XYZ file of C-alpha atoms in Angstrom:
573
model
C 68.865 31.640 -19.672
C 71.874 30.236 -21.600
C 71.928 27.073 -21.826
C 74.960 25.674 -19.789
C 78.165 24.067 -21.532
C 79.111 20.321 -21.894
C 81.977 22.116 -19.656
C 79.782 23.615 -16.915
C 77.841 19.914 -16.430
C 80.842 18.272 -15.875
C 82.519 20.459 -13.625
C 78.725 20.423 -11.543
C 78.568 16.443 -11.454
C 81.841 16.298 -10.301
C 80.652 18.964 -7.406
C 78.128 16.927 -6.982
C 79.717 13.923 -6.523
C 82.441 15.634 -3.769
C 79.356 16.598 -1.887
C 77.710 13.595 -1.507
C 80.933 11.375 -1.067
C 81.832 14.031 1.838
C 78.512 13.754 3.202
C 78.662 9.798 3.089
C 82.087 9.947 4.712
C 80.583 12.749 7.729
C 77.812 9.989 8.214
C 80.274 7.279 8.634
C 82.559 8.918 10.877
C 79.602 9.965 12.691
C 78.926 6.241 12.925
C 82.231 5.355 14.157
C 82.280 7.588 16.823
C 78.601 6.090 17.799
C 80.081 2.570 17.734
C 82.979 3.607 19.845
C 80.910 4.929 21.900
C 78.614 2.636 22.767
C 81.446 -0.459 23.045
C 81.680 0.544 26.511
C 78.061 -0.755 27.397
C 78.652 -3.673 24.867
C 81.966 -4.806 25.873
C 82.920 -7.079 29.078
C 86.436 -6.177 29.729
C 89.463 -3.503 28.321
C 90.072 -6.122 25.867
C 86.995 -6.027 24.036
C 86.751 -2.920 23.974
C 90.023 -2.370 22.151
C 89.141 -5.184 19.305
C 85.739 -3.230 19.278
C 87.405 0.104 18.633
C 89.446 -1.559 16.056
C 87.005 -3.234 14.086
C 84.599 0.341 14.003
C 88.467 2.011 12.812
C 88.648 -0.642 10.537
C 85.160 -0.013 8.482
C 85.880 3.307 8.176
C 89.800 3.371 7.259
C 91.039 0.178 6.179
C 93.773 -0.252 8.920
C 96.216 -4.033 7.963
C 98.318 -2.310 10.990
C 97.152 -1.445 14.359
C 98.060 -0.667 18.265
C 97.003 0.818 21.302
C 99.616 1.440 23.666
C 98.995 2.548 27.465
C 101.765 4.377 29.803
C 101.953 2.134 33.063
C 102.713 4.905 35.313
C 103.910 2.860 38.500
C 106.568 0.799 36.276
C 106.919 4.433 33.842
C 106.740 1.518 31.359
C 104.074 1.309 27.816
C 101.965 -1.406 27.705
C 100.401 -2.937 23.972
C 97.187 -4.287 25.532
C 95.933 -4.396 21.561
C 97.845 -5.306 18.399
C 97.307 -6.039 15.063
C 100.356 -6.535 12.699
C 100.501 -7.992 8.840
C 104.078 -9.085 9.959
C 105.527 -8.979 13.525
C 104.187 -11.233 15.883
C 102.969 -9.831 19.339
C 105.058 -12.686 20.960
C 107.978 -10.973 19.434
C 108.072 -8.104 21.250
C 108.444 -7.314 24.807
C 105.437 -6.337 26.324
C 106.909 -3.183 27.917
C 109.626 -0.283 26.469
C 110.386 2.988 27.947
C 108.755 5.919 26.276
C 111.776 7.341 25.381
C 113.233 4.912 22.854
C 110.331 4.622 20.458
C 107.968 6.328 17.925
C 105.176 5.954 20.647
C 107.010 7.111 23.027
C 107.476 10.036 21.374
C 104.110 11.059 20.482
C 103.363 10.418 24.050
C 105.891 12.530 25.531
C 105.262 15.572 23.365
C 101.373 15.148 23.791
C 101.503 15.853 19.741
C 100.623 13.127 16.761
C 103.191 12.085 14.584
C 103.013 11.275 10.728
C 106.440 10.232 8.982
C 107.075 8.902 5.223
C 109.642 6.263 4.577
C 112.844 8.495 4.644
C 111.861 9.726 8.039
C 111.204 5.623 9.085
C 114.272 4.637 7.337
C 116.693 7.536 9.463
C 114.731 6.363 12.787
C 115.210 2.775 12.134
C 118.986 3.569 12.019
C 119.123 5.629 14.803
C 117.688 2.503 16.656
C 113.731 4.487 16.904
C 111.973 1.692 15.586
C 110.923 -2.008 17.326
C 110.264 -4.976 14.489
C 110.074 -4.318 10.640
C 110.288 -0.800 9.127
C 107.307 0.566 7.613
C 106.970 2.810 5.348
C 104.488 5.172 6.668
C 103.390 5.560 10.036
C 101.167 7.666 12.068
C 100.214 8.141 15.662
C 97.765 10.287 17.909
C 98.415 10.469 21.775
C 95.457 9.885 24.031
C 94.281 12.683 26.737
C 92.216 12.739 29.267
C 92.372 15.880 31.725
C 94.841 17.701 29.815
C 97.159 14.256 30.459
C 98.130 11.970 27.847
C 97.954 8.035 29.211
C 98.054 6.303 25.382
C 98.684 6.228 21.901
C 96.691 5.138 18.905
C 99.232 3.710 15.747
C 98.180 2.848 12.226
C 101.049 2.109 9.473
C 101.249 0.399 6.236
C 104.354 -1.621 5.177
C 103.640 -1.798 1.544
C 102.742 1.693 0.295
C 104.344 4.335 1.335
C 101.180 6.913 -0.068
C 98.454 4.321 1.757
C 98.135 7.148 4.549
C 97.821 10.674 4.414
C 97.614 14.115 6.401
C 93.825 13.504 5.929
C 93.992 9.829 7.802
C 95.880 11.842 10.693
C 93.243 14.411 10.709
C 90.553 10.734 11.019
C 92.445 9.869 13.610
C 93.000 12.735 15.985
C 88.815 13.532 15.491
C 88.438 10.004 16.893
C 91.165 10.227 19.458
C 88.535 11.728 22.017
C 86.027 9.609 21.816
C 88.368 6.853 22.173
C 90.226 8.042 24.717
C 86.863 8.826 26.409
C 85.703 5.345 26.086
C 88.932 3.879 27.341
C 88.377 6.006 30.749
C 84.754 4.713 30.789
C 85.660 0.909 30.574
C 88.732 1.350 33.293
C 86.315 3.317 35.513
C 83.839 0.596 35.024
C 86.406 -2.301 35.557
C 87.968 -0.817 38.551
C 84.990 -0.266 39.798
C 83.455 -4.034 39.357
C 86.601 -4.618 40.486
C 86.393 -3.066 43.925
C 82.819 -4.259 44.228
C 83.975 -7.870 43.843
C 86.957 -7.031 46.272
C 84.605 -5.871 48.828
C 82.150 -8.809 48.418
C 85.100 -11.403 49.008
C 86.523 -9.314 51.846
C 82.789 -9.523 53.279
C 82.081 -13.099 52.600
C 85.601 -13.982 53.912
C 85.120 -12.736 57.364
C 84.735 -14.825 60.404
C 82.037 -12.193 62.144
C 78.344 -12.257 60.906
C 77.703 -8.886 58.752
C 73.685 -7.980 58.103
C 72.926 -4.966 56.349
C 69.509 -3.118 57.304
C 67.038 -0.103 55.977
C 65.460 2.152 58.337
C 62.330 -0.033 57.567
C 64.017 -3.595 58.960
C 64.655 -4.828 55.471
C 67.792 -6.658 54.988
C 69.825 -4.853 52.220
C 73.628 -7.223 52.982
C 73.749 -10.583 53.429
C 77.241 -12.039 54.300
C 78.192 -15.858 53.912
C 78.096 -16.146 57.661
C 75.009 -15.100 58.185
C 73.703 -17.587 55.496
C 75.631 -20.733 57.941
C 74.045 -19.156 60.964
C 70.898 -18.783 59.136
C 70.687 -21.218 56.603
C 69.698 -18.779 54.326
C 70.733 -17.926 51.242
C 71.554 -14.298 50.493
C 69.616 -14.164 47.053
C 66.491 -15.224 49.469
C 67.429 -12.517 52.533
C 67.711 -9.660 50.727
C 64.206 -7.346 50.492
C 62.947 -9.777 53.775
C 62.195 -8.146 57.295
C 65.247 -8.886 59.337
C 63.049 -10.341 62.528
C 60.982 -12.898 59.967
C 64.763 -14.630 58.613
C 67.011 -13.971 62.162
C 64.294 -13.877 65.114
C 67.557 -13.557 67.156
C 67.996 -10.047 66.124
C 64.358 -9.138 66.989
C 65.035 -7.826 70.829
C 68.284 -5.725 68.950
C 65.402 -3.628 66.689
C 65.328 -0.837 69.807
C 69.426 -0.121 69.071
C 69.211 -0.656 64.973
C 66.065 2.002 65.172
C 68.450 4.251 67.991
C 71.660 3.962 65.766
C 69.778 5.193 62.597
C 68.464 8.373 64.079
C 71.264 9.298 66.715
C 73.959 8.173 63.599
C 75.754 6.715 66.471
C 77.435 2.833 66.696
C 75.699 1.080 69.126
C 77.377 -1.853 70.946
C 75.905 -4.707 72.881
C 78.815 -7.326 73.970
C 78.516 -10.659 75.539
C 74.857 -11.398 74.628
C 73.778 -14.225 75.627
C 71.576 -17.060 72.825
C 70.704 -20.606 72.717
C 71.470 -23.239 70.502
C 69.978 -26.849 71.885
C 70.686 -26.931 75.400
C 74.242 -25.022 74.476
C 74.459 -21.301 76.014
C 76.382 -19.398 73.405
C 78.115 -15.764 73.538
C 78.364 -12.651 71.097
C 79.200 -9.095 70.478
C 76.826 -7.107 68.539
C 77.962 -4.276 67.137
C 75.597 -2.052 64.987
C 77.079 0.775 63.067
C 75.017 3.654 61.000
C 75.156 3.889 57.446
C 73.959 6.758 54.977
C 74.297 5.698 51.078
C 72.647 7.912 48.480
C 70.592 9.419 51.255
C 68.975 5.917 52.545
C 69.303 5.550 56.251
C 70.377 1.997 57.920
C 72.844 0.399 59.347
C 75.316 -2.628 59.092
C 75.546 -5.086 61.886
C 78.093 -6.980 62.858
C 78.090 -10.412 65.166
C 81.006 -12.400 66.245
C 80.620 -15.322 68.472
C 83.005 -14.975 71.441
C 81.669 -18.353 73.571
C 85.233 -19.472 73.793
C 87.002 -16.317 74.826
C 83.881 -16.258 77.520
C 84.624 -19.665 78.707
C 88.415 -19.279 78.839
C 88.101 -16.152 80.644
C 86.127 -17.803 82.944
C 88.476 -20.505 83.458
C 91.389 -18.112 84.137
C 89.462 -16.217 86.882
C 88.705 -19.280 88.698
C 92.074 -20.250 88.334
C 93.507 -16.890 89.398
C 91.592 -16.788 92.256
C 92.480 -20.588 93.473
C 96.048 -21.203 92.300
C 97.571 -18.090 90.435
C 99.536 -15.737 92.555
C 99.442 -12.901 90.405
C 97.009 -11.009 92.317
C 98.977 -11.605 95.612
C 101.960 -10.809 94.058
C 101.038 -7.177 92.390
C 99.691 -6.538 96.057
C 102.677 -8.040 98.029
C 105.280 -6.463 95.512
C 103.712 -2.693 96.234
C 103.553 -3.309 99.838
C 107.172 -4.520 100.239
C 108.827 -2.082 97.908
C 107.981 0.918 100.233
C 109.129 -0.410 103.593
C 112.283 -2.051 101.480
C 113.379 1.076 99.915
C 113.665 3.038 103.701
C 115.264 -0.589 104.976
C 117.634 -0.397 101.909
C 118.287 3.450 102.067
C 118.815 3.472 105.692
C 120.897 0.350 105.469
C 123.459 2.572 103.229
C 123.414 5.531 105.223
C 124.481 3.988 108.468
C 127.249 2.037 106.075
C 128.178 5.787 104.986
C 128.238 7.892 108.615
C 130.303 4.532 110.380
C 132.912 4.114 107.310
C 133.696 7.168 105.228
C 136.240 9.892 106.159
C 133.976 13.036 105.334
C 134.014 16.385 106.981
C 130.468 15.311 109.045
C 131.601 12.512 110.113
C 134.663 13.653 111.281
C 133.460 16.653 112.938
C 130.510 14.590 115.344
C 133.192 11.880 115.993
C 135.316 14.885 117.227
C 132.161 16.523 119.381
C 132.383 12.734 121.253
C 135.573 12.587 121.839
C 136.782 9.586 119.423
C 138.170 9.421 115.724
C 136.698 7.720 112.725
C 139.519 5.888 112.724
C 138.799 4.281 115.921
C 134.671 3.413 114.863
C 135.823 1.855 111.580
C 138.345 -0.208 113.614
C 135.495 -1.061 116.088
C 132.822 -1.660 113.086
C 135.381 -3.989 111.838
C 135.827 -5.953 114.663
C 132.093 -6.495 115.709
C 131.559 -7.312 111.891
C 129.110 -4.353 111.453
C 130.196 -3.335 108.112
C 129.534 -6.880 106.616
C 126.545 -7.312 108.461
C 125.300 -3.752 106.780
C 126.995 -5.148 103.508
C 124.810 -8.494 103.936
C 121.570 -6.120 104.876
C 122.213 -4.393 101.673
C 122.526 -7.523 99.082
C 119.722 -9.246 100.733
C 117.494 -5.838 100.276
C 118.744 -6.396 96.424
C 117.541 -9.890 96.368
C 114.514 -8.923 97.785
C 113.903 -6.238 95.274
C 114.487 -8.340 92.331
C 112.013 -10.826 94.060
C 109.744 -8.070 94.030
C 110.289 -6.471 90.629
C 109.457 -10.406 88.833
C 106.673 -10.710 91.050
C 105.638 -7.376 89.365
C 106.613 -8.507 85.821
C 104.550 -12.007 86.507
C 101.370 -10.080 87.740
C 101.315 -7.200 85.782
C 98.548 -7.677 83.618
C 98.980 -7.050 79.826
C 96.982 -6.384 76.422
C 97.879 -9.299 74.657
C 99.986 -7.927 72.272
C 102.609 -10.872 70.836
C 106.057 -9.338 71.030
C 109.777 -10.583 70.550
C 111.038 -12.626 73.383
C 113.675 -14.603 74.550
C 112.735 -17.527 75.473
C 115.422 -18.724 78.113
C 115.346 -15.656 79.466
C 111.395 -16.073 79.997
C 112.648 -19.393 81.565
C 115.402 -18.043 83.759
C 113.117 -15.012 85.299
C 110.329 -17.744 85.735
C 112.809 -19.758 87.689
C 113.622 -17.358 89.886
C 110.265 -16.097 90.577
C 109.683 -19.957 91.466
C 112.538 -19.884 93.664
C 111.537 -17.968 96.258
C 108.404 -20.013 96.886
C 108.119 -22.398 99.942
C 105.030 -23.983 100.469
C 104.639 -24.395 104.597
C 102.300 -26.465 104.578
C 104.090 -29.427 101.998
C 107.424 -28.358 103.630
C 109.067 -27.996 100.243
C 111.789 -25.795 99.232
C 112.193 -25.099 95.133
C 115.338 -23.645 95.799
C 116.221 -27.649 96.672
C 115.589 -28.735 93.240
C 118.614 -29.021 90.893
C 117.691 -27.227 87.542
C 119.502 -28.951 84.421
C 119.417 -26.246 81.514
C 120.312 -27.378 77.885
C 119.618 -24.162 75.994
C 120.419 -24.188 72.342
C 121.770 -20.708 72.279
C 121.176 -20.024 67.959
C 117.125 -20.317 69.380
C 115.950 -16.545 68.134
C 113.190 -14.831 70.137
C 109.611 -16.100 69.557
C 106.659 -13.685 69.193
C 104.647 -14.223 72.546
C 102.659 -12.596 75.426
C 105.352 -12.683 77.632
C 103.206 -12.728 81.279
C 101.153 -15.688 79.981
C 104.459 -17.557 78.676
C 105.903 -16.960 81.873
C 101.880 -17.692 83.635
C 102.709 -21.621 81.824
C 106.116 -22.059 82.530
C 105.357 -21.586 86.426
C 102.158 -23.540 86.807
C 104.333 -26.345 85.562
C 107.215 -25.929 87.286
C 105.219 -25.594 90.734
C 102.883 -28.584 89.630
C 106.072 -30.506 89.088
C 107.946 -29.664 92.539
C 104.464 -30.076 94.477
C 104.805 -33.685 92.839
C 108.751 -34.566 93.432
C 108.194 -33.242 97.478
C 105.593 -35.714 97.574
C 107.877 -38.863 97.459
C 109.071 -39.823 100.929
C 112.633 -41.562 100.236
C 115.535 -39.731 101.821
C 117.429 -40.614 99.081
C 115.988 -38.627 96.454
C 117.024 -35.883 94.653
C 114.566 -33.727 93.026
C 115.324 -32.585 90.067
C 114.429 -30.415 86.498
C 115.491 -30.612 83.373
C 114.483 -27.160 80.795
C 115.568 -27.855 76.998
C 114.992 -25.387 74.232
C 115.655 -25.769 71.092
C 114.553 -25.664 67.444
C 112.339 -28.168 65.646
C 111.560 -27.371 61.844
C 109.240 -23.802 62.492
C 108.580 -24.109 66.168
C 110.692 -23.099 69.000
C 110.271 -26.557 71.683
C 110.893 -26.326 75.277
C 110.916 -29.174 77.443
C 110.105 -29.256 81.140
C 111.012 -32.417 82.565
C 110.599 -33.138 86.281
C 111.676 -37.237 87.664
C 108.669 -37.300 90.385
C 106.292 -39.860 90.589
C 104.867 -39.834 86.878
C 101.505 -40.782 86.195
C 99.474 -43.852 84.684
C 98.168 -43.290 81.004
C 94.290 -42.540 82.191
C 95.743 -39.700 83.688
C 97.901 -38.518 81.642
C 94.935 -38.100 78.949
C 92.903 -36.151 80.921
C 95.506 -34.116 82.115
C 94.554 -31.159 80.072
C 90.978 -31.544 80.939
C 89.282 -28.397 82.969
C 88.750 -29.546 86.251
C 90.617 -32.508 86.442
C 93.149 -32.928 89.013
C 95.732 -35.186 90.463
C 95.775 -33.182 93.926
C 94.102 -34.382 97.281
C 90.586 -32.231 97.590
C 90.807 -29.140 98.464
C 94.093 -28.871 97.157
C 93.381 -27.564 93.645
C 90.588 -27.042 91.028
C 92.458 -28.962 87.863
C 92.410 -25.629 86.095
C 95.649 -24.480 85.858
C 96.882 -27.184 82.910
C 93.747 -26.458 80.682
C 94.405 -22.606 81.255
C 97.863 -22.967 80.359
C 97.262 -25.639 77.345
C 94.669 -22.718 75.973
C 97.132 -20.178 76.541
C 99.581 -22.231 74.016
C 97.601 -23.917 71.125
C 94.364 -20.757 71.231
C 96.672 -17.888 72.201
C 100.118 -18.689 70.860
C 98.886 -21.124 68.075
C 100.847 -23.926 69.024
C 101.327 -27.236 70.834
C 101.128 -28.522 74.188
C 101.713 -32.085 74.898
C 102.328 -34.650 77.976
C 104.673 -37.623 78.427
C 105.037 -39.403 81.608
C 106.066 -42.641 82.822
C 104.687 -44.017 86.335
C 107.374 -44.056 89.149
C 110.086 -42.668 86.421
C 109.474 -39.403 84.993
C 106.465 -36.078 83.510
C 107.885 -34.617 80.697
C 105.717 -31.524 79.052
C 106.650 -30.551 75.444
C 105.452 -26.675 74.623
C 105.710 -25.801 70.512
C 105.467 -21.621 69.526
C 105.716 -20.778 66.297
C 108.243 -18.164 65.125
């Protein structure tokens, strides 16, 4: 074998050394992508993750100029969450620019990477293409994920317009993938911490006790209610059998084992429990959950004592002063009989006065004109008294249809209402009471009104509004019919106006007034000014818990003995 040239061994070593500098550069790319790669599990948040992808880019290319740009697609607006710049400050530049006016833009919009020299810069940066200095070479790769692009990558060099080539823009669309990749990661990661912390402040901020439970009784959920109920911390109720850390659940283990295998919600509602010598209400509501093939449920308590004890107090009071019941009874009963007495009414009024060929022709059969029955209707005052039967039936019927409006029960849904009109139908409806027994007429009160008329409606349950207004218009004229001097003049005065967020209406009566003890307990259930027998002192507390629970306002009291009550109601708008 010849033995090779001086030539032939240089033109080998140099082989040689391609080799093995490619091979060195394969390992480091390898590296890179490695390092990009595993930022996601290293990293805390998208921003860290971008310096980490820089810094790996870095090693392997040398990069003095760097960005990653994302497309916001709500705002259709590109975002520079990551920048690195040898000249232009980030501050300097608007955190957003429409992908239409820019290199990035560009490369984004035609999903294709971009490499341009300094002639190509210098004829873009005329044309208004180009954001802070010029550079003299610049190169960027979109990123895709699912066939959509959502970034771009940028490198660029100011100085030399040779310090990047085709090869750099072949680096950086092999790395493009794996950074785009790793970009999806984090943001699926982030959004996804970020639901879980939404959800655990959206559980921990609710009012209603929330227990989560395995098909074996172990408590999996532990909200921040259940720790006040419980005094236990979550960290220590989690992994513990529910009956050892809330006995109270313990006779509620039949329906948790029944909703797990029938995958049915199971509801228990007004449970009675103890605290002290305290008897305490709540709904239990116990709904089935399947996660990653692990049976159990969640279980939901809310303690409902007060809506118990008001609803108790508004049945007693229903059935001792309210006549809402009555009313929805007496209303259907009279309508019937009141329609035929109305109907009837105007028929009569149409055969005795009206010149049509019936009436005519059974006049004629008789032997008399209709001529002659209107002059004798006329004369005898029928036709007015038929007149008078029909506006009285019309009276009647609007007494009727408020007495259906006051009793019709409703499902507590706040709507827009006028509040004077509330007023005026509630007067009305008080009008046509007469109590017998106290010989007192409320149509002998004189009603002041001073209505500020710029008062918008107010958001309100318009039956309980109206349930308020008459208990203390009724309380008020029982009082004034109580004083014995001939000379007085019972009277009412209604104001409504607007004080700084709250609508105010007034409803002053000048009766007897009452002494200061009184008027503190006022509001208190069972506490009444009446003779025995004569009321159970719960109509105020029902209507004071019908403003400040219902309505979430204010309900106050002024009165001054031998002079004046004045009650002051507050609804917010």
């Amino acid at each position: 074998m010849d033995k090779p040239t001086y030539e032939e061994l240089e033109k080998r070593i140099i082989e040689l050394e391609g080799h093995a500098l490619k091979k060195t550069f394969s390992e480091k790319l390898a590296q890179t992508l490695f390092d990009i790669s595993n930022a996601v599990n290293t990293t805390t948040d998208l921003n860290e993750l971008y310096k980490s992808i820089y810094e790996s880019l870095d090693r392997l290319m040398g990069l003095p100029n760097f960005y990653i740009a994302v497309f916001e697609k709500k705002i259709n607006k590109l975002a520079i969450p990551f920048f690195v710049d040898q000249y232009d400050k980030y501050s300097e530049y608007e955190t957003y620019f429409t992908e239409t006016n820019s290199l990035t833009g560009e490369v984004l919009q035609k999903k294709c990477p971009l490499l341009l020299n300094e002639a190509q810069l210098k004829k873009r940066g005329a044309n208004g293409r180009i954001l802070g200095t010029t550079p003299k070479i610049w190169l960027g790769v979109p990123l895709i994920k699912r066939e959509k692009p959502f970034g771009v990558i940028s490198i660029q060099s100011y100085d030399d317009p040779n310090y990047f080539s085709r090869k750099d823009l072949d680096i950086l669309i092999s790395v493009s993938n794996q950074v785009a990749l790793a970009i999806e990661r984090k943001q699926s990661l982030d959004e996804r911490d970020m639901l879980k912390n939404y959800l655990y402040n959206i559980i921990n901020s609710m009012p209603s006790i929330l227990v989560g439970v395995d098909k074996k009784g172990i408590v999996t959920q532990w909200n921040f209610q259940a720790e006040l109920e419980t005094g236990v911390k979550a960290e220590d109720a989690k992994e513990k059998r529910l009956v050892d850390i809330f006995p109270r659940l313990s006779r509620n283990m039949d329906e948790i084992n029944t909703s797990i295998r029938s995958n049915k919600i199971k509801t228990t509602l007004k449970q009675e429990y103890f605290t002290g010598r305290e008897t305490r209400y709540e709904d239990i509501i116990i709904y089935p959950l399947v996660t990653n093939g692990a049976d159990g449920v969640v279980i939901r308590m809310d303690d409902i004592t007060d809506k118990v004890r008001l609803e108790e107090m508004m049945i007693q009071s229903e059935k001792m002063l309210s006549i809402g019941g009555l009313a929805a009874g007496m209303a259907h009963e009279i309508n019937n009989p009141l329609a035929g007495m109305m109907q009837n009414a105007q028929v009569i009024y149409n055969r005795v006065s009206r010149d049509i060929p019936a009436n005519e022709k059974a006049a004629c059969e008789v032997g008399i004109s209709m001529k002659d029955i209107r002059a004798y209707m006329e004369k005898r005052e029928i036709l007015y008294k038929l007149e008078m039967i029909n506006e009285t039936g019309k009276r009647a019927a609007k007494i009727v249809k408020n007495m259906l409006s006051f009793a019709r029960k409703s499902d507590a849904v706040l709507e827009a209402h006028d509040l004077a009109n509330l007023l005026e139908k509630t007067i009305e409806l008080a009008r046509s009471d007469y109590n017998l027994k106290k010989k007192y007429d409320f149509k002998l009160i004189n009603i002041i009104k001073e209505f500020d008329p710029s008062i918008t409606p107010v958001f309100c349950d318009k039956n309980k509004i109206q349930q308020v207004f008459l208990n203390i218009l009724k309380n008020g004229a029982e009082a004034m019919f109580e004083l014995k001097d001939n000379s007085f003049a019972p009277c009412f005065i209604l104001r409504l106006y607007k004080k700084d967020t709250m609508a105010c209406i007034e409803i002053e009566n000048n009766g007897p007034g009452m002494d200061e003890g009184k008027r503190k307990r006022l509001f208190e259930p069972f506490f009444t000014t009446k003779p025995v027998g004569e009321g159970t002192g719960l109509g105020l507390s029902v209507s004071y818990f019908i403003i400040v629970k219902d309505h979430k306002g204010e309900m106050t009291v002024e009165s001054t003995p031998d002079k004046n009550t004045k009650f002051i109601i507050k609804l917010p708008f």
